Each structure stands twice: as C-alpha cells, then as structure tokens.
mmCIF file with all atom_site columns, C-alpha atoms in Angstrom:
data_model
loop_
_atom_site.group_PDB
_atom_site.id
_atom_site.type_symbol
_atom_site.label_atom_id
_atom_site.label_alt_id
_atom_site.label_comp_id
_atom_site.label_asym_id
_atom_site.label_entity_id
_atom_site.label_seq_id
_atom_site.pdbx_PDB_ins_code
_atom_site.Cartn_x
_atom_site.Cartn_y
_atom_site.Cartn_z
_atom_site.occupancy
_atom_site.B_iso_or_equiv
_atom_site.pdbx_formal_charge
_atom_site.auth_seq_id
_atom_site.auth_comp_id
_atom_site.auth_asym_id
_atom_site.auth_atom_id
_atom_site.pdbx_PDB_model_num
ATOM 1   C CA . MET A 1 1   ? 1.204   27.378  -11.093 1.00 54.00 ? 8   MET A CA 1
ATOM 2   C CA . SER A 1 2   ? -2.228  28.929  -11.219 1.00 72.00 ? 9   SER A CA 1
ATOM 3   C CA . THR A 1 3   ? -3.208  31.094  -14.150 1.00 86.00 ? 10  THR A CA 1
ATOM 4   C CA . GLY A 1 4   ? -6.583  32.254  -12.861 1.00 90.00 ? 11  GLY A CA 1
ATOM 5   C CA . VAL A 1 5   ? -8.360  30.290  -15.603 1.00 94.00 ? 12  VAL A CA 1
ATOM 6   C CA . THR A 1 6   ? -11.673 28.854  -14.396 1.00 94.00 ? 13  THR A CA 1
ATOM 7   C CA . LEU A 1 7   ? -13.751 25.912  -15.545 1.00 95.00 ? 14  LEU A CA 1
ATOM 8   C CA . ASP A 1 8   ? -17.199 26.480  -17.039 1.00 96.00 ? 15  ASP A CA 1
ATOM 9   C CA . ASP A 1 9   ? -19.881 24.384  -15.277 1.00 97.00 ? 16  ASP A CA 1
ATOM 10  C CA . ALA A 1 10  ? -20.999 22.960  -18.634 1.00 98.00 ? 17  ALA A CA 1
ATOM 11  C CA . CYS A 1 11  ? -17.657 21.125  -18.831 1.00 97.00 ? 18  CYS A CA 1
ATOM 12  C CA . ILE A 1 12  ? -18.338 19.283  -15.587 1.00 97.00 ? 19  ILE A CA 1
ATOM 13  C CA . GLU A 1 13  ? -21.886 18.455  -16.672 1.00 97.00 ? 20  GLU A CA 1
ATOM 14  C CA . ALA A 1 14  ? -20.673 17.065  -20.016 1.00 98.00 ? 21  ALA A CA 1
ATOM 15  C CA . PHE A 1 15  ? -17.913 15.036  -18.357 1.00 98.00 ? 22  PHE A CA 1
ATOM 16  C CA . ASN A 1 16  ? -20.372 13.534  -15.872 1.00 97.00 ? 23  ASN A CA 1
ATOM 17  C CA . ALA A 1 17  ? -22.762 12.688  -18.737 1.00 97.00 ? 24  ALA A CA 1
ATOM 18  C CA . MET A 1 18  ? -19.899 10.860  -20.453 1.00 97.00 ? 25  MET A CA 1
ATOM 19  C CA . LYS A 1 19  ? -18.783 9.109   -17.267 1.00 96.00 ? 26  LYS A CA 1
ATOM 20  C CA . LEU A 1 20  ? -22.146 8.140   -15.800 1.00 96.00 ? 27  LEU A CA 1
ATOM 21  C CA . LYS A 1 21  ? -24.494 7.950   -18.788 1.00 96.00 ? 28  LYS A CA 1
ATOM 22  C CA . LYS A 1 22  ? -22.028 7.033   -21.559 1.00 96.00 ? 29  LYS A CA 1
ATOM 23  C CA . LYS A 1 23  ? -23.397 9.941   -23.603 1.00 97.00 ? 30  LYS A CA 1
ATOM 24  C CA . TYR A 1 24  ? -20.155 10.893  -25.393 1.00 98.00 ? 31  TYR A CA 1
ATOM 25  C CA . ARG A 1 25  ? -17.117 9.111   -26.778 1.00 98.00 ? 32  ARG A CA 1
ATOM 26  C CA . TRP A 1 26  ? -14.944 12.198  -26.333 1.00 98.00 ? 33  TRP A CA 1
ATOM 27  C CA . ILE A 1 27  ? -15.081 15.847  -25.377 1.00 98.00 ? 34  ILE A CA 1
ATOM 28  C CA . SER A 1 28  ? -12.661 18.558  -26.479 1.00 98.00 ? 35  SER A CA 1
ATOM 29  C CA . PHE A 1 29  ? -12.063 21.593  -24.242 1.00 98.00 ? 36  PHE A CA 1
ATOM 30  C CA . GLN A 1 30  ? -10.342 24.887  -24.963 1.00 97.00 ? 37  GLN A CA 1
ATOM 31  C CA . ILE A 1 31  ? -9.386  28.012  -23.046 1.00 96.00 ? 38  ILE A CA 1
ATOM 32  C CA . VAL A 1 32  ? -11.450 30.981  -24.243 1.00 97.00 ? 39  VAL A CA 1
ATOM 33  C CA . ASP A 1 33  ? -10.187 34.572  -23.901 1.00 96.00 ? 40  ASP A CA 1
ATOM 34  C CA . LYS A 1 34  ? -7.429  33.348  -21.547 1.00 94.00 ? 41  LYS A CA 1
ATOM 35  C CA . LYS A 1 35  ? -10.074 33.211  -18.808 1.00 95.00 ? 42  LYS A CA 1
ATOM 36  C CA . VAL A 1 36  ? -12.308 30.156  -18.906 1.00 96.00 ? 43  VAL A CA 1
ATOM 37  C CA . ILE A 1 37  ? -12.171 26.530  -20.048 1.00 96.00 ? 44  ILE A CA 1
ATOM 38  C CA . LYS A 1 38  ? -15.174 25.731  -22.243 1.00 97.00 ? 45  LYS A CA 1
ATOM 39  C CA . ILE A 1 39  ? -16.359 22.841  -24.372 1.00 98.00 ? 46  ILE A CA 1
ATOM 40  C CA . ASP A 1 40  ? -14.928 23.009  -27.868 1.00 97.00 ? 47  ASP A CA 1
ATOM 41  C CA . LYS A 1 41  ? -16.824 20.011  -29.265 1.00 96.00 ? 48  LYS A CA 1
ATOM 42  C CA . VAL A 1 42  ? -18.272 16.643  -28.323 1.00 97.00 ? 49  VAL A CA 1
ATOM 43  C CA . GLU A 1 43  ? -18.510 13.331  -30.127 1.00 97.00 ? 50  GLU A CA 1
ATOM 44  C CA . GLU A 1 44  ? -21.813 11.629  -29.365 1.00 97.00 ? 51  GLU A CA 1
ATOM 45  C CA . ASP A 1 45  ? -21.343 8.661   -31.719 1.00 97.00 ? 52  ASP A CA 1
ATOM 46  C CA . ARG A 1 46  ? -20.291 5.891   -29.324 1.00 96.00 ? 53  ARG A CA 1
ATOM 47  C CA . SER A 1 47  ? -19.353 3.640   -32.259 1.00 96.00 ? 54  SER A CA 1
ATOM 48  C CA . LYS A 1 48  ? -16.334 5.884   -32.908 1.00 96.00 ? 55  LYS A CA 1
ATOM 49  C CA . THR A 1 49  ? -13.006 4.499   -31.747 1.00 95.00 ? 56  THR A CA 1
ATOM 50  C CA . TYR A 1 50  ? -9.591  5.817   -30.788 1.00 96.00 ? 57  TYR A CA 1
ATOM 51  C CA . LYS A 1 51  ? -8.634  5.584   -34.461 1.00 95.00 ? 58  LYS A CA 1
ATOM 52  C CA . ASP A 1 52  ? -11.352 8.177   -35.247 1.00 96.00 ? 59  ASP A CA 1
ATOM 53  C CA . PHE A 1 53  ? -10.106 10.435  -32.449 1.00 97.00 ? 60  PHE A CA 1
ATOM 54  C CA . TYR A 1 54  ? -6.349  10.172  -32.996 1.00 96.00 ? 61  TYR A CA 1
ATOM 55  C CA . PRO A 1 55  ? -4.676  11.920  -34.802 1.00 94.00 ? 62  PRO A CA 1
ATOM 56  C CA . ALA A 1 56  ? -7.653  13.878  -36.230 1.00 94.00 ? 63  ALA A CA 1
ATOM 57  C CA . GLU A 1 57  ? -8.333  15.883  -33.057 1.00 95.00 ? 64  GLU A CA 1
ATOM 58  C CA . PHE A 1 58  ? -4.664  16.565  -32.347 1.00 95.00 ? 65  PHE A CA 1
ATOM 59  C CA . THR A 1 59  ? -4.135  19.785  -34.303 1.00 92.00 ? 66  THR A CA 1
ATOM 60  C CA . ASN A 1 60  ? -1.565  22.554  -33.823 1.00 91.00 ? 67  ASN A CA 1
ATOM 61  C CA . GLU A 1 61  ? -3.807  24.139  -31.169 1.00 93.00 ? 68  GLU A CA 1
ATOM 62  C CA . ALA A 1 62  ? -3.524  23.129  -27.517 1.00 95.00 ? 69  ALA A CA 1
ATOM 63  C CA . ARG A 1 63  ? -6.591  21.402  -26.080 1.00 97.00 ? 70  ARG A CA 1
ATOM 64  C CA . TYR A 1 64  ? -7.753  19.223  -23.240 1.00 97.00 ? 71  TYR A CA 1
ATOM 65  C CA . PHE A 1 65  ? -9.640  16.041  -24.081 1.00 98.00 ? 72  PHE A CA 1
ATOM 66  C CA . ALA A 1 66  ? -11.707 13.566  -22.118 1.00 97.00 ? 73  ALA A CA 1
ATOM 67  C CA . PHE A 1 67  ? -11.982 10.211  -23.901 1.00 98.00 ? 74  PHE A CA 1
ATOM 68  C CA . ASP A 1 68  ? -13.961 7.123   -22.899 1.00 97.00 ? 75  ASP A CA 1
ATOM 69  C CA . MET A 1 69  ? -11.668 4.281   -23.974 1.00 96.00 ? 76  MET A CA 1
ATOM 70  C CA . GLU A 1 70  ? -13.236 0.840   -24.303 1.00 94.00 ? 77  GLU A CA 1
ATOM 71  C CA . TYR A 1 71  ? -10.933 -2.101  -24.902 1.00 92.00 ? 78  TYR A CA 1
ATOM 72  C CA . THR A 1 72  ? -10.647 -5.877  -24.623 1.00 89.00 ? 79  THR A CA 1
ATOM 73  C CA . LEU A 1 73  ? -8.076  -7.614  -22.449 1.00 86.00 ? 80  LEU A CA 1
ATOM 74  C CA . GLU A 1 74  ? -6.068  -10.586 -23.678 1.00 84.00 ? 81  GLU A CA 1
ATOM 75  C CA . ASP A 1 75  ? -8.350  -12.912 -21.695 1.00 88.00 ? 82  ASP A CA 1
ATOM 76  C CA . GLY A 1 76  ? -11.395 -11.465 -23.495 1.00 86.00 ? 83  GLY A CA 1
ATOM 77  C CA . GLY A 1 77  ? -12.588 -9.258  -20.641 1.00 89.00 ? 84  GLY A CA 1
ATOM 78  C CA . GLU A 1 78  ? -14.155 -5.946  -21.621 1.00 92.00 ? 85  GLU A CA 1
ATOM 79  C CA . ARG A 1 79  ? -12.883 -2.796  -19.913 1.00 92.00 ? 86  ARG A CA 1
ATOM 80  C CA . SER A 1 80  ? -13.505 0.936   -20.018 1.00 93.00 ? 87  SER A CA 1
ATOM 81  C CA . LYS A 1 81  ? -11.231 3.723   -18.819 1.00 95.00 ? 88  LYS A CA 1
ATOM 82  C CA . LEU A 1 82  ? -11.700 7.471   -18.796 1.00 97.00 ? 89  LEU A CA 1
ATOM 83  C CA . LEU A 1 83  ? -8.668  9.250   -20.180 1.00 97.00 ? 90  LEU A CA 1
ATOM 84  C CA . PHE A 1 84  ? -7.785  12.900  -19.738 1.00 97.00 ? 91  PHE A CA 1
ATOM 85  C CA . PHE A 1 85  ? -5.359  14.323  -22.286 1.00 97.00 ? 92  PHE A CA 1
ATOM 86  C CA . THR A 1 86  ? -3.449  17.543  -22.013 1.00 96.00 ? 93  THR A CA 1
ATOM 87  C CA . TRP A 1 87  ? -2.500  18.229  -25.629 1.00 97.00 ? 94  TRP A CA 1
ATOM 88  C CA . ASN A 1 88  ? 0.127   20.955  -25.740 1.00 96.00 ? 95  ASN A CA 1
ATOM 89  C CA . PRO A 1 89  ? 2.011   20.562  -29.023 1.00 95.00 ? 96  PRO A CA 1
ATOM 90  C CA . ASP A 1 90  ? 5.680   21.475  -29.229 1.00 91.00 ? 97  ASP A CA 1
ATOM 91  C CA . SER A 1 91  ? 4.821   23.495  -32.336 1.00 90.00 ? 98  SER A CA 1
ATOM 92  C CA . GLY A 1 92  ? 2.419   25.760  -30.390 1.00 88.00 ? 99  GLY A CA 1
ATOM 93  C CA . LYS A 1 93  ? 2.964   29.367  -29.372 1.00 90.00 ? 100 LYS A CA 1
ATOM 94  C CA . VAL A 1 94  ? 4.958   29.722  -26.152 1.00 91.00 ? 101 VAL A CA 1
ATOM 95  C CA . GLN A 1 95  ? 2.348   31.898  -24.414 1.00 92.00 ? 102 GLN A CA 1
ATOM 96  C CA . ASN A 1 96  ? -0.409  29.404  -25.263 1.00 92.00 ? 103 ASN A CA 1
ATOM 97  C CA . LYS A 1 97  ? 1.701   26.478  -24.088 1.00 92.00 ? 104 LYS A CA 1
ATOM 98  C CA . MET A 1 98  ? 2.318   28.164  -20.745 1.00 93.00 ? 105 MET A CA 1
ATOM 99  C CA . LEU A 1 99  ? -1.381  29.006  -20.341 1.00 95.00 ? 106 LEU A CA 1
ATOM 100 C CA . TYR A 1 100 ? -2.523  25.431  -21.012 1.00 96.00 ? 107 TYR A CA 1
ATOM 101 C CA . ALA A 1 101 ? 0.210   23.875  -18.874 1.00 93.00 ? 108 ALA A CA 1
ATOM 102 C CA . GLY A 1 102 ? -0.553  26.188  -15.952 1.00 93.00 ? 109 GLY A CA 1
ATOM 103 C CA . SER A 1 103 ? -4.315  25.758  -16.215 1.00 93.00 ? 110 SER A CA 1
ATOM 104 C CA . SER A 1 104 ? -4.597  21.988  -16.457 1.00 91.00 ? 111 SER A CA 1
ATOM 105 C CA . ASP A 1 105 ? -5.223  21.547  -12.723 1.00 88.00 ? 112 ASP A CA 1
ATOM 106 C CA . ALA A 1 106 ? -8.371  23.691  -12.984 1.00 85.00 ? 113 ALA A CA 1
ATOM 107 C CA . ILE A 1 107 ? -9.995  21.001  -15.127 1.00 92.00 ? 114 ILE A CA 1
ATOM 108 C CA . ARG A 1 108 ? -8.195  17.812  -14.094 1.00 88.00 ? 115 ARG A CA 1
ATOM 109 C CA . LYS A 1 109 ? -9.065  18.135  -10.394 1.00 89.00 ? 116 LYS A CA 1
ATOM 110 C CA . LYS A 1 110 ? -12.777 18.307  -11.246 1.00 93.00 ? 117 LYS A CA 1
ATOM 111 C CA . PHE A 1 111 ? -12.671 15.128  -13.341 1.00 94.00 ? 118 PHE A CA 1
ATOM 112 C CA . GLU A 1 112 ? -12.383 12.277  -10.866 1.00 90.00 ? 119 GLU A CA 1
ATOM 113 C CA . GLY A 1 113 ? -11.328 8.797   -11.900 1.00 91.00 ? 120 GLY A CA 1
ATOM 114 C CA . VAL A 1 114 ? -9.367  9.672   -15.033 1.00 95.00 ? 121 VAL A CA 1
ATOM 115 C CA . THR A 1 115 ? -6.003  8.479   -16.287 1.00 95.00 ? 122 THR A CA 1
ATOM 116 C CA . LEU A 1 116 ? -3.801  11.430  -17.238 1.00 95.00 ? 123 LEU A CA 1
ATOM 117 C CA . ILE A 1 117 ? -1.961  11.458  -20.547 1.00 96.00 ? 124 ILE A CA 1
ATOM 118 C CA . GLN A 1 118 ? 0.292   14.413  -21.280 1.00 95.00 ? 125 GLN A CA 1
ATOM 119 C CA . ALA A 1 119 ? 1.071   14.771  -24.959 1.00 96.00 ? 126 ALA A CA 1
ATOM 120 C CA . ASN A 1 120 ? 3.378   17.244  -26.664 1.00 96.00 ? 127 ASN A CA 1
ATOM 121 C CA . ASP A 1 121 ? 3.678   15.417  -29.973 1.00 95.00 ? 128 ASP A CA 1
ATOM 122 C CA . LEU A 1 122 ? 1.665   12.748  -31.755 1.00 95.00 ? 129 LEU A CA 1
ATOM 123 C CA . GLY A 1 123 ? 3.939   9.971   -30.515 1.00 95.00 ? 130 GLY A CA 1
ATOM 124 C CA . ASP A 1 124 ? 2.930   10.740  -26.916 1.00 96.00 ? 131 ASP A CA 1
ATOM 125 C CA . ALA A 1 125 ? -0.702  9.905   -27.757 1.00 96.00 ? 132 ALA A CA 1
ATOM 126 C CA . ALA A 1 126 ? -0.129  6.919   -30.044 1.00 96.00 ? 133 ALA A CA 1
ATOM 127 C CA . GLU A 1 127 ? -2.583  4.106   -29.387 1.00 95.00 ? 134 GLU A CA 1
ATOM 128 C CA . GLU A 1 128 ? 0.040   1.659   -28.112 1.00 95.00 ? 135 GLU A CA 1
ATOM 129 C CA . ILE A 1 129 ? 1.264   4.257   -25.549 1.00 95.00 ? 136 ILE A CA 1
ATOM 130 C CA . VAL A 1 130 ? -2.296  4.982   -24.425 1.00 96.00 ? 137 VAL A CA 1
ATOM 131 C CA . MET A 1 131 ? -3.210  1.292   -24.160 1.00 93.00 ? 138 MET A CA 1
ATOM 132 C CA . ALA A 1 132 ? -0.143  0.638   -21.996 1.00 93.00 ? 139 ALA A CA 1
ATOM 133 C CA . LYS A 1 133 ? -1.490  3.242   -19.537 1.00 91.00 ? 140 LYS A CA 1
ATOM 134 C CA . CYS A 1 134 ? -4.934  1.627   -19.595 1.00 88.00 ? 141 CYS A CA 1
ATOM 135 C CA . LYS A 1 135 ? -3.748  -1.786  -18.456 1.00 78.00 ? 142 LYS A CA 1
#
C-alpha cells in the first residue's frame, strides 16, 4: 500500500554517513505533515549502546529507526549489523499507525543492507529478540 509519503534526501545522506563512515549510532525518522519522512534526531556518540537506545527512544509516537548494532560473537569475533526498525506502537492512533505501516517501503527500499525489525510493543524490540535476528 502506497500512501504517497516521500523520503527527504537528507535521510539517505544521514543513513549513508552511518553505514559508510560510522558517523551515527542511530537515527530516528518521522513522517511530517503526512507527506514526507524526515530526520527526527541523530545520536552521534558511538559509545552509546542498545541499552541507551531501548526503551528510551520507543515512545508512544510511531517512528522509523536506523541503528548500527555492534556485538561480539560467542567465539569472540566482532560484528556489526545495520538494523531498521518500524516502531508502530499498539497504543498509537489508528490513522497514524496506518500511515506509518503504509509508508515504510518508501524508506526501507532506500536503505540497502539492513535487517528489518517490526515492533508494535516494547517486547518486539527487546535486546534478546534483536540479537537473535543479528546472528
């Protein structure tokens, strides 16, 4: 389902800076005026971890997030994975939920090489769930 929502070019630039230059730990995106996806905020402090991101960023408002997850495997190997979250809380307004659900392709298709995580409540984005998708 297409909603006609477009993606601001600054979102792609920020995502590529996170992916290629490791400039951000995470980026939050929101739909503005039911027309365009724009950057809501960025976290430049690369020392921040998933514990700083979750659950603090998961409010009652729907958002999209890109997160650069760094983790260690059981054998000691270091890994990094780009995650793309669609956060559409069950407690949100129905119209907003439909807008975010129908517009996710506009952003996700532009962000190559990400692991998708759809979350409607905090349990869907719990660290153990996310780590299982990383491995």
